Amino acid sequence: EYMGTLASLMSRRPEGHAPTWGYANDPSGASSSKTGKLGGSWRAPGTQGGSRRSLVLVTVVIVNALFMLSVLWVWPREQHSPEVVAAIEAQLAGRTTAVLGSGRVDSRTLVEGLSTKGNAVSESSTPGALSRPDDAQVARADDASRMLVLLVISNSVYQEWQARSALYHLRKIGQKGRIVTLMSTPTKSEVDVDALCAQKHSLCPVFLTGDYTVAHTGDAFVVYNRAHAIREYLEYLDASGEASAFDSVVILEPDMIVLKPFTTPAVRGAPLGHHYFYMEREYTYNGLNNTALIEYCAKKNPQLVVPVGVPFVMHIDDLRKLLPVWIERSVDMRLPQPWTTTKEKSWIADMWGFACGAADLEMRCVADKEFGPETGIDHMPTDRSQVIHFTYGFEYKEAGFRFEKREWSNSIPQTRPFPPLPDSAAPLQKLFMERLNEALVAIYGPAGPHAPKQQQ
C-alpha cells in the first residue's frame, strides 16, 4: 500500500508534461556543470512549487513504512532468534545440497562438523519447516562431546538384537558424547544389568525405566514407552546435575543402522528429523488425506505441523519443554484408522504427538527426506543420510531372498549372515544387509547355511 501511494504521488503532474524525472537543481535531469553537485531533492520537470509538498508527502510515507517494518520485526519476536533467522535465510537463499560422494557443499564453506558427508545444507519443501543448520547457526560443531545419544527400547529379545546391532555401529564409527540405552521394563528387579553389561557388544550403559505400555485411557501401545522413558532419564539428569553437560540430544530407534557420527549441534527451536511422506497433509489413501488429523492433533498451530519423525536431533531444552505435550498428544492420536477395514488404532500416534506438540510450541521442525532412508522405500543413501531405517522388509523371490525383522520377534536371527542380495537389489538394501550381517556375526557369531564352514 505504501509503495502504491508513493507511485501515485510520483505520477501526479500538470497535464501535458512527460513523466521524466531529474534533479531539483537541473531540469534537464543532469548534474550541474557549474557546481558538479546533484540536487538534494527531486521534482517533475515543468511543475512549479510542487517539489516541497511532494517531499513532505514522501517523507511521511517513508516514516510510516519504517514504523510498520519495526512492528513486523518485533511481533512475533520468537521467530527472530539468531538461530531461526539464519535457518530461514538459508532456506530462502536456495542453497544447493552436498555433492554426493565428495563431502563438498555449495559456495559456502561449512565448519568441519557440517562438511562431513551427511551434514550438508538441504532445502525442505514442507510448509513451516526450516532448512537444515548451516555455519551461521553452528557455534561449536566440533564439540560433539556435548551430545547425548539415546537408544530407546523395550525389554524384549526382538528389540535387543536390533539395539545391539545399532550400538555396534555407533561404537565402530566413533560416536562422541554419551550413548545410553533406555530400556522400559515392568520388572526392573528382574533385569540382571551386570549380566547384560558382561555381554560382548552389550547394551550398556543401560538405564532402566518403568513400563508405560498402558495409558491412563486403558489403551495399550508399546510405543508410549518412548517419550516416558526419555522423560525419566531427563529427570534423573536434572536431579543429578548431569544435564548441564549436554546441549544436543539424538533419539534413535533400535531398527536403525547408523552410518556416521552425529556431529552437528542441534539448533534451539528447530528439531531435525526424517521426513515421512505418509504424514504429509496432502497424503491421500482411499480418498482421505491427513488434513482432519492435523487440525485435530495441533490445537494451536496446525499450519506448522511438519511430517517429521525419528531419528531426531534437538536441543535438550526443547526436548524438556516438548515431553509433556508429546506424551499427551500421543494418547490423543491413538485414533481408529478410517482407511482400514478393522479400524485398528494408529501405529504412528507417537509420531503425530511429537510433530503436533512441537508445532503448538512454535518449534520449526526440519524434515529431511534423506536423513533416515528406509530399506523398503528408498533406493539409495545420500551424503545427508545419517542412518538406515529398516522398518520395512523386502523380498526378491527369484533369488530366494527375504528379510523381514518381524520374523525374528522371539529370537535372534538364526541366519548369520543373511545370503547375498541379487544384483537387482537397491543400493540402500545392499548397504544395509552388509552392515547388519557384520553386526550380527560380530555380536552373536556366524550361524545358518551361509556361515563360513570352519567357523560354525
CSV table of C-alpha atoms in Angstrom, one decimal, residues 87-375:
chain,number,residue,atom,x,y,z
A,87,ALA,CA,17.8,-21.0,9.1
A,88,ILE,CA,15.2,-19.0,7.3
A,89,GLU,CA,17.8,-17.2,5.4
A,90,ALA,CA,19.4,-20.4,4.4
A,91,GLN,CA,16.1,-21.7,3.1
A,92,LEU,CA,15.3,-18.6,1.2
A,93,ALA,CA,18.7,-18.5,-0.4
A,94,GLY,CA,18.1,-21.8,-2.1
A,95,ARG,CA,21.5,-23.2,-1.3
A,96,THR,CA,22.4,-26.4,-3.1
A,97,THR,CA,23.0,-29.7,-1.3
A,98,ALA,CA,26.3,-31.5,-1.0
A,99,VAL,CA,27.9,-33.2,-3.9
A,100,LEU,CA,27.3,-36.9,-3.5
A,101,GLY,CA,30.4,-38.9,-2.5
A,102,SER,CA,32.6,-35.8,-2.0
A,103,GLY,CA,31.6,-34.2,1.2
A,104,ARG,CA,31.8,-30.8,-0.6
A,105,VAL,CA,28.9,-28.4,-0.3
A,106,ASP,CA,27.8,-25.2,-2.1
A,107,SER,CA,29.6,-21.9,-2.3
A,108,ARG,CA,29.7,-21.5,1.4
A,109,THR,CA,32.4,-23.2,3.4
A,110,LEU,CA,30.9,-25.1,6.3
A,111,VAL,CA,32.6,-25.9,9.6
A,112,GLU,CA,34.1,-29.4,10.0
A,113,GLY,CA,31.1,-31.0,11.7
A,114,LEU,CA,28.8,-29.9,8.8
A,115,SER,CA,31.1,-30.6,5.9
A,116,THR,CA,31.4,-34.3,6.7
A,117,LYS,CA,29.1,-36.3,4.5
A,118,GLY,CA,25.5,-36.2,5.6
A,119,ASN,CA,25.6,-32.8,7.4
A,120,ALA,CA,25.2,-30.5,4.4
A,121,VAL,CA,22.6,-27.9,4.0
A,122,SER,CA,19.3,-29.1,2.4
A,123,GLU,CA,16.1,-27.5,1.4
A,124,SER,CA,12.7,-28.5,2.7
A,125,SER,CA,9.5,-28.4,0.6
A,126,THR,CA,7.4,-28.7,3.7
A,127,PRO,CA,5.4,-25.5,4.7
A,128,GLY,CA,6.5,-24.2,8.1
A,129,ALA,CA,9.8,-26.2,8.0
A,130,LEU,CA,13.2,-24.7,8.1
A,131,SER,CA,16.3,-25.8,6.2
A,132,ARG,CA,19.0,-27.8,7.9
A,133,PRO,CA,21.6,-25.9,10.0
A,134,ASP,CA,24.4,-24.0,8.3
A,135,ASP,CA,27.6,-22.4,9.5
A,136,ALA,CA,25.8,-19.3,10.7
A,137,GLN,CA,23.9,-21.4,13.3
A,138,VAL,CA,26.7,-23.7,14.4
A,139,ALA,CA,28.8,-22.1,17.1
A,140,ARG,CA,30.8,-25.2,18.1
A,141,ALA,CA,30.3,-28.0,15.8
A,142,ASP,CA,33.5,-29.7,16.9
A,143,ASP,CA,32.1,-30.1,20.5
A,144,ALA,CA,30.2,-33.3,19.8
A,145,SER,CA,31.1,-34.5,23.3
A,146,ARG,CA,28.1,-32.4,24.5
A,147,MET,CA,25.8,-34.8,22.6
A,148,LEU,CA,23.5,-37.2,24.4
A,149,VAL,CA,22.6,-40.2,22.2
A,150,LEU,CA,19.5,-42.1,23.4
A,151,LEU,CA,18.6,-45.5,22.1
A,152,VAL,CA,15.1,-46.2,23.3
A,153,ILE,CA,13.9,-49.8,23.6
A,154,SER,CA,11.6,-52.2,25.4
A,155,ASN,CA,12.8,-55.2,27.3
A,156,SER,CA,12.4,-57.9,24.6
A,157,VAL,CA,14.6,-60.2,22.5
A,158,TYR,CA,13.2,-58.6,19.4
A,159,GLN,CA,14.3,-55.1,20.3
A,160,GLU,CA,17.5,-56.3,22.0
A,161,TRP,CA,19.1,-57.8,18.9
A,162,GLN,CA,18.3,-54.7,16.9
A,163,ALA,CA,19.6,-52.4,19.6
A,164,ARG,CA,22.9,-54.3,19.9
A,165,SER,CA,23.4,-54.1,16.2
A,166,ALA,CA,22.7,-50.3,16.3
A,167,LEU,CA,25.2,-49.9,19.2
A,168,TYR,CA,27.8,-52.0,17.4
A,169,HIS,CA,27.9,-49.5,14.6
A,170,LEU,CA,27.6,-46.4,16.8
A,171,ARG,CA,30.8,-47.5,18.6
A,172,LYS,CA,32.6,-48.6,15.5
A,173,ILE,CA,32.1,-45.1,13.8
A,174,GLY,CA,33.4,-43.4,17.0
A,175,GLN,CA,30.3,-41.5,18.0
A,176,LYS,CA,31.2,-38.9,20.6
A,177,GLY,CA,29.2,-37.8,23.6
A,178,ARG,CA,27.3,-40.1,26.0
A,179,ILE,CA,25.5,-43.1,24.5
A,180,VAL,CA,22.8,-44.6,26.7
A,181,THR,CA,20.2,-47.4,26.2
A,182,LEU,CA,16.9,-46.6,27.8
A,183,MET,CA,15.1,-49.9,28.5
A,184,SER,CA,11.5,-49.9,29.5
A,185,THR,CA,10.5,-52.8,31.7
A,186,PRO,CA,7.6,-53.7,34.0
A,187,THR,CA,10.0,-55.7,36.2
A,188,LYS,CA,13.2,-53.7,36.9
A,189,SER,CA,14.2,-56.0,39.7
A,190,GLU,CA,14.3,-59.0,37.4
A,191,VAL,CA,16.7,-57.4,34.9
A,192,ASP,CA,20.2,-58.5,35.5
A,193,VAL,CA,22.1,-55.4,34.5
A,194,ASP,CA,25.5,-57.0,35.3
A,195,ALA,CA,24.8,-59.9,33.0
A,196,LEU,CA,23.7,-57.5,30.3
A,197,CYS,CA,26.9,-55.5,30.6
A,198,ALA,CA,29.1,-58.6,30.6
A,199,GLN,CA,27.9,-59.5,27.1
A,200,LYS,CA,30.1,-58.9,24.1
A,201,HIS,CA,28.9,-55.7,22.3
A,202,SER,CA,26.4,-55.1,25.1
A,203,LEU,CA,23.6,-52.7,25.5
A,204,CYS,CA,25.4,-50.9,28.3
A,205,PRO,CA,25.4,-48.3,29.7
A,206,VAL,CA,21.7,-49.1,30.2
A,207,PHE,CA,19.1,-47.1,32.1
A,208,LEU,CA,16.0,-49.0,33.3
A,209,THR,CA,12.7,-47.2,33.2
A,210,GLY,CA,9.2,-48.1,34.1
A,211,ASP,CA,6.8,-49.6,31.6
A,212,TYR,CA,4.2,-47.2,30.2
A,213,THR,CA,2.6,-49.5,27.6
A,214,VAL,CA,-0.9,-48.9,29.0
A,215,ALA,CA,-2.1,-45.3,29.0
A,216,HIS,CA,-4.5,-43.8,31.5
A,217,THR,CA,-7.2,-44.4,29.0
A,218,GLY,CA,-6.6,-48.1,29.2
A,219,ASP,CA,-5.2,-48.2,25.7
A,220,ALA,CA,-2.2,-50.5,25.2
A,221,PHE,CA,0.5,-49.2,22.9
A,222,VAL,CA,4.1,-50.2,23.4
A,223,VAL,CA,5.5,-47.0,21.8
A,224,TYR,CA,4.1,-44.9,24.7
A,225,ASN,CA,7.2,-46.1,26.4
A,226,ARG,CA,9.5,-43.9,24.2
A,227,ALA,CA,8.6,-40.4,25.5
A,228,HIS,CA,8.1,-41.6,29.1
A,229,ALA,CA,11.5,-43.3,29.1
A,230,ILE,CA,13.2,-40.1,27.9
A,231,ARG,CA,11.3,-38.1,30.5
A,232,GLU,CA,12.5,-40.4,33.3
A,233,TYR,CA,16.1,-40.2,32.1
A,234,LEU,CA,16.0,-36.4,31.8
A,235,GLU,CA,14.5,-36.2,35.3
A,236,TYR,CA,17.5,-38.3,36.5
A,237,LEU,CA,20.0,-36.0,34.7
A,238,ASP,CA,18.4,-32.9,36.2
A,239,ALA,CA,18.3,-34.3,39.7
A,240,SER,CA,21.9,-35.4,39.5
A,241,GLY,CA,23.2,-32.2,37.9
A,242,GLU,CA,24.5,-34.0,34.8
A,243,ALA,CA,22.1,-32.3,32.4
A,244,SER,CA,24.3,-29.3,32.2
A,245,ALA,CA,26.9,-31.4,30.3
A,246,PHE,CA,24.6,-31.7,27.3
A,247,ASP,CA,23.2,-29.4,24.6
A,248,SER,CA,22.1,-31.7,21.9
A,249,VAL,CA,20.1,-34.9,22.1
A,250,VAL,CA,19.9,-37.6,19.5
A,251,ILE,CA,16.9,-40.0,19.7
A,252,LEU,CA,17.2,-43.4,17.9
A,253,GLU,CA,15.0,-46.4,17.5
A,254,PRO,CA,16.6,-49.9,17.6
A,255,ASP,CA,15.9,-50.7,14.0
A,256,MET,CA,18.5,-48.2,12.8
A,257,ILE,CA,22.0,-48.7,11.4
A,258,VAL,CA,24.0,-45.5,12.0
A,259,LEU,CA,26.2,-44.7,9.0
A,260,LYS,CA,28.4,-42.0,10.5
A,261,PRO,CA,28.7,-39.9,13.7
A,262,PHE,CA,26.2,-37.3,14.7
A,263,THR,CA,28.4,-34.1,14.9
A,264,THR,CA,26.2,-31.1,14.1
A,265,PRO,CA,24.8,-29.5,17.3
A,266,ALA,CA,21.0,-29.0,17.5
A,267,VAL,CA,19.5,-25.7,16.7
A,268,ARG,CA,17.3,-24.3,19.5
A,269,GLY,CA,13.7,-24.2,18.4
A,270,ALA,CA,14.3,-26.3,15.3
A,271,PRO,CA,14.3,-30.1,15.9
A,272,LEU,CA,15.7,-32.1,13.0
A,273,GLY,CA,14.3,-35.4,11.9
A,274,HIS,CA,13.4,-37.6,8.9
A,275,HIS,CA,10.6,-36.6,6.5
A,276,TYR,CA,7.8,-39.3,6.5
A,277,PHE,CA,5.7,-38.9,3.4
A,278,TYR,CA,2.6,-40.5,5.0
A,279,MET,CA,2.4,-37.7,7.5
A,280,GLU,CA,2.1,-35.0,4.8
A,281,ARG,CA,-1.1,-33.0,4.9
A,282,GLU,CA,-1.8,-33.9,1.2
A,283,TYR,CA,-1.0,-37.6,1.6
A,284,THR,CA,-4.1,-39.4,0.3
A,285,TYR,CA,-5.2,-43.0,0.9
A,286,ASN,CA,-8.6,-44.3,-0.3
A,287,GLY,CA,-9.8,-40.8,-0.8
A,288,LEU,CA,-8.8,-39.5,2.6
A,289,ASN,CA,-5.9,-37.2,3.5
A,290,ASN,CA,-4.3,-36.0,6.7
A,291,THR,CA,-5.9,-32.6,6.9
A,292,ALA,CA,-8.5,-33.5,9.5
A,293,LEU,CA,-6.0,-35.4,11.6
A,294,ILE,CA,-3.6,-32.5,11.7
A,295,GLU,CA,-6.3,-30.0,12.6
A,296,TYR,CA,-7.4,-32.3,15.4
A,297,CYS,CA,-3.9,-33.0,16.6
A,298,ALA,CA,-2.4,-29.5,16.7
A,299,LYS,CA,-4.6,-27.3,18.9
A,300,LYS,CA,-2.9,-24.0,18.2
A,301,ASN,CA,-0.7,-24.1,15.1
A,302,PRO,CA,-1.8,-26.8,12.7
A,303,GLN,CA,-0.1,-24.8,9.9
A,304,LEU,CA,3.3,-25.5,11.5
A,305,VAL,CA,2.9,-29.3,11.6
A,306,VAL,CA,5.8,-31.0,9.7
A,307,PRO,CA,5.9,-34.7,8.7
A,308,VAL,CA,8.9,-35.4,10.9
A,309,GLY,CA,10.0,-38.5,12.8
A,310,VAL,CA,13.0,-40.4,14.1
A,311,PRO,CA,15.9,-40.1,14.2
A,312,PHE,CA,15.7,-36.8,16.0
A,313,VAL,CA,18.4,-34.2,16.8
A,314,MET,CA,17.2,-31.5,19.1
A,315,HIS,CA,18.3,-29.2,21.8
A,316,ILE,CA,17.9,-30.6,25.3
A,317,ASP,CA,15.8,-27.6,26.4
A,318,ASP,CA,13.4,-28.1,23.6
A,319,LEU,CA,13.1,-31.7,24.5
A,320,ARG,CA,12.4,-30.9,28.1
A,321,LYS,CA,9.7,-28.5,27.0
A,322,LEU,CA,8.1,-30.9,24.5
A,323,LEU,CA,7.9,-34.1,26.5
A,324,PRO,CA,4.7,-33.5,28.4
A,325,VAL,CA,2.9,-32.3,25.3
A,326,TRP,CA,4.4,-35.2,23.3
A,327,ILE,CA,3.1,-37.7,25.8
A,328,GLU,CA,-0.4,-36.1,25.9
A,329,ARG,CA,-0.8,-35.8,22.1
A,330,SER,CA,0.4,-39.4,21.5
A,331,VAL,CA,-2.6,-40.7,23.6
A,332,ASP,CA,-4.9,-38.3,21.8
A,333,MET,CA,-3.8,-39.6,18.4
A,334,ARG,CA,-4.4,-43.3,19.0
A,335,LEU,CA,-7.4,-43.0,16.8
A,336,PRO,CA,-9.0,-45.7,14.7
A,337,GLN,CA,-7.6,-45.6,11.1
A,338,PRO,CA,-10.5,-44.8,8.8
A,339,TRP,CA,-8.9,-46.5,5.8
A,340,THR,CA,-8.5,-49.9,7.4
A,341,THR,CA,-11.3,-52.5,7.5
A,342,THR,CA,-10.5,-53.4,11.1
A,343,LYS,CA,-10.3,-49.8,12.2
A,344,GLU,CA,-7.1,-50.6,14.1
A,345,LYS,CA,-5.7,-47.7,16.1
A,346,SER,CA,-2.9,-45.6,14.7
A,347,TRP,CA,0.6,-47.1,14.9
A,348,ILE,CA,2.2,-43.7,14.3
A,349,ALA,CA,0.3,-41.9,17.2
A,350,ASP,CA,3.7,-41.2,18.8
A,351,MET,CA,5.0,-39.5,15.7
A,352,TRP,CA,1.9,-37.3,15.4
A,353,GLY,CA,2.3,-36.5,19.1
A,354,PHE,CA,5.8,-35.2,18.5
A,355,ALA,CA,5.1,-33.3,15.3
A,356,CYS,CA,1.9,-31.6,16.6
A,357,GLY,CA,3.3,-30.9,20.1
A,358,ALA,CA,6.3,-29.2,18.5
A,359,ALA,CA,4.1,-27.1,16.2
A,360,ASP,CA,1.9,-25.9,19.1
A,361,LEU,CA,5.1,-24.9,21.0
A,362,GLU,CA,6.1,-22.9,17.9
A,363,MET,CA,9.1,-25.0,17.1
A,364,ARG,CA,10.1,-25.1,13.5
A,365,CYS,CA,10.9,-28.7,12.8
A,366,VAL,CA,13.2,-29.7,9.9
A,367,ALA,CA,12.0,-32.7,8.0
A,368,ASP,CA,14.8,-34.0,5.7
A,369,LYS,CA,13.8,-36.7,3.2
A,370,GLU,CA,17.3,-38.1,3.1
A,371,PHE,CA,18.2,-38.1,6.7
A,372,GLY,CA,17.0,-41.6,7.6
A,373,PRO,CA,16.2,-43.5,4.4
A,374,GLU,CA,14.1,-46.7,4.7
A,375,THR,CA,15.0,-50.0,3.2
